[in-house]
Tab-separated table of C-alpha atoms (C1' of nucleotides) in Angstrom:
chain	number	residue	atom	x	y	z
A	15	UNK	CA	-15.318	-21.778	1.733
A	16	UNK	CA	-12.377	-19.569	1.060
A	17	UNK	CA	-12.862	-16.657	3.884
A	18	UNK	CA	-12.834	-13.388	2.044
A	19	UNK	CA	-9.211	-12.586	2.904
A	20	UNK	CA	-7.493	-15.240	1.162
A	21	UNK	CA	-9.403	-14.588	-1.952
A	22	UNK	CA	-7.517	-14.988	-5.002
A	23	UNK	CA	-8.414	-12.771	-8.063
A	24	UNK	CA	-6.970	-14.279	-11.548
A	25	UNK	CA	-4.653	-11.865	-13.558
A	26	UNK	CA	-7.530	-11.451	-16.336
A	27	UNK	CA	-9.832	-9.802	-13.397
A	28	UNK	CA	-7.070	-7.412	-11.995
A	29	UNK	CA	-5.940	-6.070	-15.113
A	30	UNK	CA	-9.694	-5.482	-16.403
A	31	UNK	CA	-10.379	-4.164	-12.825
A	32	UNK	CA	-7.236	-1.820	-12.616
A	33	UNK	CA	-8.201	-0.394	-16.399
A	34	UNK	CA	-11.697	0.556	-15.274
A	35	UNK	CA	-10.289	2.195	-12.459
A	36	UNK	CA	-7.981	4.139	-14.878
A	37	UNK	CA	-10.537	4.904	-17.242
A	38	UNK	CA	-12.286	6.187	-14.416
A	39	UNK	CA	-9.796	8.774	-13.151
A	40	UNK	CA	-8.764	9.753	-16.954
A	41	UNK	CA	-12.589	10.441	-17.520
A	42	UNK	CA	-12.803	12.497	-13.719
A	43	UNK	CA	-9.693	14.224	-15.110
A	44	UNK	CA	-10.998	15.223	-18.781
A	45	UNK	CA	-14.091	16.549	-17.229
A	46	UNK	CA	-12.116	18.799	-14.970
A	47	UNK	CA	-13.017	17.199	-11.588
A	48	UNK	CA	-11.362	17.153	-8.280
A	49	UNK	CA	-11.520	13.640	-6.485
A	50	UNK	CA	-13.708	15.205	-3.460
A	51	UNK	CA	-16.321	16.780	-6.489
A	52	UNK	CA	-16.922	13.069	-8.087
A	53	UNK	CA	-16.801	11.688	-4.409
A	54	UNK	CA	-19.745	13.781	-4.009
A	55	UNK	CA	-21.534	12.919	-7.394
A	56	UNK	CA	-21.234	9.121	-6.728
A	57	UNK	CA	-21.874	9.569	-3.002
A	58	UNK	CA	-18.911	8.110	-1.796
A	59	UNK	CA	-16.314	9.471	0.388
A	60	UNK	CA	-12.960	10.125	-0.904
A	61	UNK	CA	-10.834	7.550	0.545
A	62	UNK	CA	-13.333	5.308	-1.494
A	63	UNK	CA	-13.392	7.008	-4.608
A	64	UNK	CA	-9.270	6.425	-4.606
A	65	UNK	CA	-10.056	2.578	-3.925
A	66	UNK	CA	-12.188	3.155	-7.074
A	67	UNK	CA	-9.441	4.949	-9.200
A	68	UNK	CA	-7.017	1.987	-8.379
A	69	UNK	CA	-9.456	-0.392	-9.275
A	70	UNK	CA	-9.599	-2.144	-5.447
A	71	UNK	CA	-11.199	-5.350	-6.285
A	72	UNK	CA	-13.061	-5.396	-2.959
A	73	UNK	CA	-14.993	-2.040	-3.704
A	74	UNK	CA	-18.644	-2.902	-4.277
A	75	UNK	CA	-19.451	-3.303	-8.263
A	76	UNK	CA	-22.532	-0.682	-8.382
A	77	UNK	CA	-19.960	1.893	-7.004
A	78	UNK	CA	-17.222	1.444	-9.819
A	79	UNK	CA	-20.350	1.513	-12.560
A	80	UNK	CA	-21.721	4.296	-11.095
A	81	UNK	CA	-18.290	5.937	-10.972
A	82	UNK	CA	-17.912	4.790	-14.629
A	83	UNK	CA	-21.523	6.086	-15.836
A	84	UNK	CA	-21.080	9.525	-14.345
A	85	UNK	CA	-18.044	10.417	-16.224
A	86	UNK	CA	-18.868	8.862	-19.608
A	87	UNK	CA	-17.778	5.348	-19.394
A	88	UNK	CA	-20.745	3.035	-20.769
A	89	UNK	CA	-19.843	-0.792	-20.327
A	90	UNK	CA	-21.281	-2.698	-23.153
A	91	UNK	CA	-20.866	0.138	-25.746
A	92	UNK	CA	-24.456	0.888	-25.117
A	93	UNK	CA	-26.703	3.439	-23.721
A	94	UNK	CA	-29.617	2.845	-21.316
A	95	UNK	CA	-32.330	1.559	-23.745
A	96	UNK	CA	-29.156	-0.973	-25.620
A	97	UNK	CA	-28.701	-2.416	-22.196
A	98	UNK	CA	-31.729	-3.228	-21.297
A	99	UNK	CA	-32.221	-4.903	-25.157
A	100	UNK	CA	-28.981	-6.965	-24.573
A	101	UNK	CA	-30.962	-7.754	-21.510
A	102	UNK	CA	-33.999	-9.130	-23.047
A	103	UNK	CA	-31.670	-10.820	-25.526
A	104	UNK	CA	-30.244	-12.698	-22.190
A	105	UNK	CA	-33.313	-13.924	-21.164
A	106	UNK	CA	-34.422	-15.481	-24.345
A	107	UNK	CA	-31.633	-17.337	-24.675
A	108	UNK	CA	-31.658	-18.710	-20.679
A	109	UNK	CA	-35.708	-20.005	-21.402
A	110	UNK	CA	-34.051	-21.877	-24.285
A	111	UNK	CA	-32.139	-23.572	-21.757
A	112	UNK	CA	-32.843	-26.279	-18.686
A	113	UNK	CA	-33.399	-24.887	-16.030
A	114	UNK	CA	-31.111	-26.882	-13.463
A	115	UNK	CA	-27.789	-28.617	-14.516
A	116	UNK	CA	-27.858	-32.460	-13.718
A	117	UNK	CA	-24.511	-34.388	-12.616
A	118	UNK	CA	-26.000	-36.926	-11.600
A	119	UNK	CA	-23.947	-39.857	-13.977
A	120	UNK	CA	-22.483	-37.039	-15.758
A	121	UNK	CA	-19.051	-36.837	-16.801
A	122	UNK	CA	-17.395	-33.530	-17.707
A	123	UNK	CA	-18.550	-30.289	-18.737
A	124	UNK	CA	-16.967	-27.883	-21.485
A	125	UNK	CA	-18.086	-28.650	-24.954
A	126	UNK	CA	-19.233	-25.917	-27.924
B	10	UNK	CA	-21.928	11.433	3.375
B	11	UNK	CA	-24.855	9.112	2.803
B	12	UNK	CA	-25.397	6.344	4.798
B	13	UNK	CA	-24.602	3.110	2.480
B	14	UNK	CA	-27.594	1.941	3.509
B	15	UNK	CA	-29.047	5.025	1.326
B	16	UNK	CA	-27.125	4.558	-1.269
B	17	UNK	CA	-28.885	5.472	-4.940
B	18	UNK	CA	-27.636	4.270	-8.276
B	19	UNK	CA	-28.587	5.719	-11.600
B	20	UNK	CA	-30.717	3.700	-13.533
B	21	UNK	CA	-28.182	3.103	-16.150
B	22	UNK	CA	-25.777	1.362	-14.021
B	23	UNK	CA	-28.153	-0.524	-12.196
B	24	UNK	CA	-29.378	-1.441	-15.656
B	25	UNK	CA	-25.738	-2.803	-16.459
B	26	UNK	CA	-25.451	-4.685	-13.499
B	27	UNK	CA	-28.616	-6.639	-14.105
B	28	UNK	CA	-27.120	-7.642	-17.819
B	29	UNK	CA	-23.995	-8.764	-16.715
B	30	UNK	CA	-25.359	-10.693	-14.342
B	31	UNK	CA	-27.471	-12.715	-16.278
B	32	UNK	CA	-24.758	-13.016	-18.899
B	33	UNK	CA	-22.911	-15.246	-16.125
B	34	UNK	CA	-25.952	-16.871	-15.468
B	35	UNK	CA	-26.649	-17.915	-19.547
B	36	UNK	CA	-22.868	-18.721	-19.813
B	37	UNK	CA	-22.856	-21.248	-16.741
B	38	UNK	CA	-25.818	-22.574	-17.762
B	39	UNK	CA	-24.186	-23.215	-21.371
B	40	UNK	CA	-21.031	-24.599	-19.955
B	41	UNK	CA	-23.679	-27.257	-17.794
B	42	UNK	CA	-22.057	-25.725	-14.220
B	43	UNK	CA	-24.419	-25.953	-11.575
B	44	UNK	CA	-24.373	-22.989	-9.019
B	45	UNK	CA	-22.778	-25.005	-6.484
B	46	UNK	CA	-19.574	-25.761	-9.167
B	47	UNK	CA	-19.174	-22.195	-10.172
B	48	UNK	CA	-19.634	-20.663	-6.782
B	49	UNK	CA	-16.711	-22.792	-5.916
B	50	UNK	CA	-14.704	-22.145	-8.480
B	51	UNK	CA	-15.358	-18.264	-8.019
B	52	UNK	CA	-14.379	-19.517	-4.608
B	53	UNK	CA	-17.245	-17.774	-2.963
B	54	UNK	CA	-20.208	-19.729	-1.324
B	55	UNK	CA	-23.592	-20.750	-3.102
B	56	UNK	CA	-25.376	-17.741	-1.424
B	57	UNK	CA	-23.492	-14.880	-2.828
B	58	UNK	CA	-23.227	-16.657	-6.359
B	59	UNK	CA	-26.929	-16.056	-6.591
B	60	UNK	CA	-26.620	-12.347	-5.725
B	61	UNK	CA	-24.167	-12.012	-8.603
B	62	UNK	CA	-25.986	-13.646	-10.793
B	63	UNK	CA	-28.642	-11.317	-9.550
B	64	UNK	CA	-26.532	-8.524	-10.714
B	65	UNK	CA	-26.589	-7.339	-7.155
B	66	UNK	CA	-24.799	-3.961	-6.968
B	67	UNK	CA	-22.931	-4.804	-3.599
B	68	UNK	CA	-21.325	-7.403	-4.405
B	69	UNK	CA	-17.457	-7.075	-4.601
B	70	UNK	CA	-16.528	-5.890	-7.956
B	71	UNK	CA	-13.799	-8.297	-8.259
B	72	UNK	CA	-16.141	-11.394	-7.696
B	73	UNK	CA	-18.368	-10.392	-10.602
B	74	UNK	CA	-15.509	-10.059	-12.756
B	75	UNK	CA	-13.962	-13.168	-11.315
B	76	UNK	CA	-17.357	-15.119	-12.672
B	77	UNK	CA	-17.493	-13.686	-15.438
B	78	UNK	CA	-13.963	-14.222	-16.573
B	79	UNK	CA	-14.272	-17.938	-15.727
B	80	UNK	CA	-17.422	-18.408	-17.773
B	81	UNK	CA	-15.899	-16.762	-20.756
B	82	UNK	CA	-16.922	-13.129	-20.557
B	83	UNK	CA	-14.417	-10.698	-21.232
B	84	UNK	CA	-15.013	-6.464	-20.621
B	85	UNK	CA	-13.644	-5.005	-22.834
B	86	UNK	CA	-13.803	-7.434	-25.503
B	87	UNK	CA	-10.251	-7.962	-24.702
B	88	UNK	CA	-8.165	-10.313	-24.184
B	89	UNK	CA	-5.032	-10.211	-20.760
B	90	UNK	CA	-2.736	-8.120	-22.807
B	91	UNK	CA	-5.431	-6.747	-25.043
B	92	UNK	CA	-6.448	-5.120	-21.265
B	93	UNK	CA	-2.975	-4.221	-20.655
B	94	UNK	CA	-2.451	-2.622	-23.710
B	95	UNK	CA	-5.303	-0.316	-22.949
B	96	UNK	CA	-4.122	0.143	-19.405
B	97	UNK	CA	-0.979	1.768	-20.486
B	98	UNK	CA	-2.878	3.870	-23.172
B	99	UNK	CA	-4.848	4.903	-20.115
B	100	UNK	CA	-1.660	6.027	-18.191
B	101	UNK	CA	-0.206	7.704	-21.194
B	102	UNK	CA	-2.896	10.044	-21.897
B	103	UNK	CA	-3.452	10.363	-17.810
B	104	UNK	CA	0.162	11.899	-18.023
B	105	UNK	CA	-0.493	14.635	-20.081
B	106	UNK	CA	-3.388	16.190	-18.100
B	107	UNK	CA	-2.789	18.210	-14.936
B	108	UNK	CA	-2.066	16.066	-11.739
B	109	UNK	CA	-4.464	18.246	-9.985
B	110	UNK	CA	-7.586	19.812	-10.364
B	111	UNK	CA	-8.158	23.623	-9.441
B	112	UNK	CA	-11.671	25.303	-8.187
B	113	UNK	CA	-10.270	28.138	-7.372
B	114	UNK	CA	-11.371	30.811	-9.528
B	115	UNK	CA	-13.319	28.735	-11.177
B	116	UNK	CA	-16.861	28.636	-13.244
B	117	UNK	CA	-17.900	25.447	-14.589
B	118	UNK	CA	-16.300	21.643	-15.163
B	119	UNK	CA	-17.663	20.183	-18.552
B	120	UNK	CA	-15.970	20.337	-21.738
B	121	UNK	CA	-14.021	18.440	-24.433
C	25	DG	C1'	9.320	31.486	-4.967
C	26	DT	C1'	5.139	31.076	-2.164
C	27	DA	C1'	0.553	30.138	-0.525
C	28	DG	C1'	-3.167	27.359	-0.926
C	29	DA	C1'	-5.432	23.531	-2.672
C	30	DA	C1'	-5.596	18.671	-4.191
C	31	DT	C1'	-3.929	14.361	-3.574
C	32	DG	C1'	-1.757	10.043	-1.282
C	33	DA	C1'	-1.460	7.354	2.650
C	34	DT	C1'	-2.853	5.586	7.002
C	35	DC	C1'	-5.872	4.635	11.001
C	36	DT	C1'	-10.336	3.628	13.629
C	37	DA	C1'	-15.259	2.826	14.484
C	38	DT	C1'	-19.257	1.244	12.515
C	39	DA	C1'	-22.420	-0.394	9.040
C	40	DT	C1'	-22.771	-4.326	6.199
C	41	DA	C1'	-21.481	-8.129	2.728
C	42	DT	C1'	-20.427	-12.781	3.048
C	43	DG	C1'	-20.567	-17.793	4.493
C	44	DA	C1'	-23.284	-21.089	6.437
C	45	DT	C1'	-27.508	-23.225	7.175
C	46	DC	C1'	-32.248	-24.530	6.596
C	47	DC	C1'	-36.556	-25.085	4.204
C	48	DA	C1'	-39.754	-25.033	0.259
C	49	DT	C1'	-40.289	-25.364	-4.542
C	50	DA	C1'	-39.123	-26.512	-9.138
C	51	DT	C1'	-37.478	-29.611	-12.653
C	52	DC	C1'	-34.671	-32.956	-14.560
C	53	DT	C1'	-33.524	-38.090	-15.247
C	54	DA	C1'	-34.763	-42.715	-15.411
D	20	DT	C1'	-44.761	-40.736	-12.314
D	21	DA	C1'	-41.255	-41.025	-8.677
D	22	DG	C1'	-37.087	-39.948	-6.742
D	23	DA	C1'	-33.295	-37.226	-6.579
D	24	DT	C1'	-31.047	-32.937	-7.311
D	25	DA	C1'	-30.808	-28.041	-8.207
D	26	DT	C1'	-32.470	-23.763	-7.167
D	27	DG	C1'	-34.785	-19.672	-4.583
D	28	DG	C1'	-35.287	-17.407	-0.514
D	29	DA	C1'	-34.639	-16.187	4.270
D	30	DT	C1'	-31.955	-15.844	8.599
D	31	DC	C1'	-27.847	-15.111	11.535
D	32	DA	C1'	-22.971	-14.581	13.131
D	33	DT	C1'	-18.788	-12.783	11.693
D	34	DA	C1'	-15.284	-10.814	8.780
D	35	DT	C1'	-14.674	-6.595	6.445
D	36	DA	C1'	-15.678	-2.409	3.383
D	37	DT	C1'	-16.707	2.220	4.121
D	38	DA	C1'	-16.834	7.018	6.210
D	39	DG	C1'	-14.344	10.178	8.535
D	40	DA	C1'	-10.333	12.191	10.195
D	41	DT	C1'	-5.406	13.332	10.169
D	42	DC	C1'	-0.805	14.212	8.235
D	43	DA	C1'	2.635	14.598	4.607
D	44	DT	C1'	3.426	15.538	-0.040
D	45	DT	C1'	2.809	17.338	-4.591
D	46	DC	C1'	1.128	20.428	-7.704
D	47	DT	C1'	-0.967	24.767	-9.507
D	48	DA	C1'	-1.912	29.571	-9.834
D	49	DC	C1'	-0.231	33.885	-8.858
DNA sequence: GTAGAATGATCTATATATGATCCATATCTA
DNA sequence: TAGATATGGATCATATATAGATCATTCTAC
């Protein structure tokens, strides 16, 4: 309902999204990259590779990842084959779940 | 350069992308949210809930970590100052490399 | 110190993500 | 089983992210 301007991020998601953005530039730095060369490698232009770097929370998300990926950063401590295991691991546990969430003459939700 | 319609991303990332989405997915279904009472507590609309969800890699980067934060999934495995620590880590160690990045005279980038 | 390169910041046009809506299907509760 | 609700998918108008360009500034190598 919210139109996209007013869109309010909570102070969790900025910091995290700011710190990947820093990770991303120390990694682009370490590696001995100029902004335009990593522009390049994630095929973005440069004005959008600094949104990345500052951790813009409007940039899309495979852009930061692949930012992230090509200068070391793995989310998940995990290579390729441990993401896609975590990702199996996911879908057990949803089957083990209903399907749809009923509110019909429900009362809250939080519980565990 | 490349149209964003032509956009590529590495398998890895994509690969990512997919997990965290359906990490949302299993932690709104264990919190008994229906799609319609995240997406409005993300404060985006039913349609682009399922794209996250999805792991959809162009959707805005803040929005997945928006969802994720409010269904209990924290990068990093850290907490709000846990993530700030590391921020200023990140700025520390970004001070002591070069501001720039030279190609003059150069040969290759890799390293450390 | 100086020249040249990288970066930061800003602006505009255009491609596109998002919100809204509708329909069909699935699945839970009673 | 029946009825009600949640979900999946598709479409369209509109708000907006992105590419590209320009200018000023900062930094590095020489």
């Amino acid at each position: 309902m919210p139109s996209p301007t007013t869109r309010a991020y909570s102070r969790y998601a900025l910091a995290a999204m700011e710190l990947l953005g820093k990770m991303i530039r120390l990694g682009r730095l370490r590696r001995k990259l100029t902004a335009q060369e990593l522009a390049e490698r994630v095929g973005v232009s440069r004005s959008t590779l600094q949104r990345i770097e500052k951790g813009d929370p409007k940039v899309e998300f495979g852009l930061m990842l692949e930012a992230a990926a090509i200068v070391g950063i793995k989310l998940f401590d995990e290579d390729e084959k441990g993401v896609m295991a975590l990702s199996e691991r996911a879908d057990d546990r949803i089957a083990l779940l209903p399907k749809h969430i009923y509110k019909a003459g429900t009362q809250a939700d939080d519980d565990f």
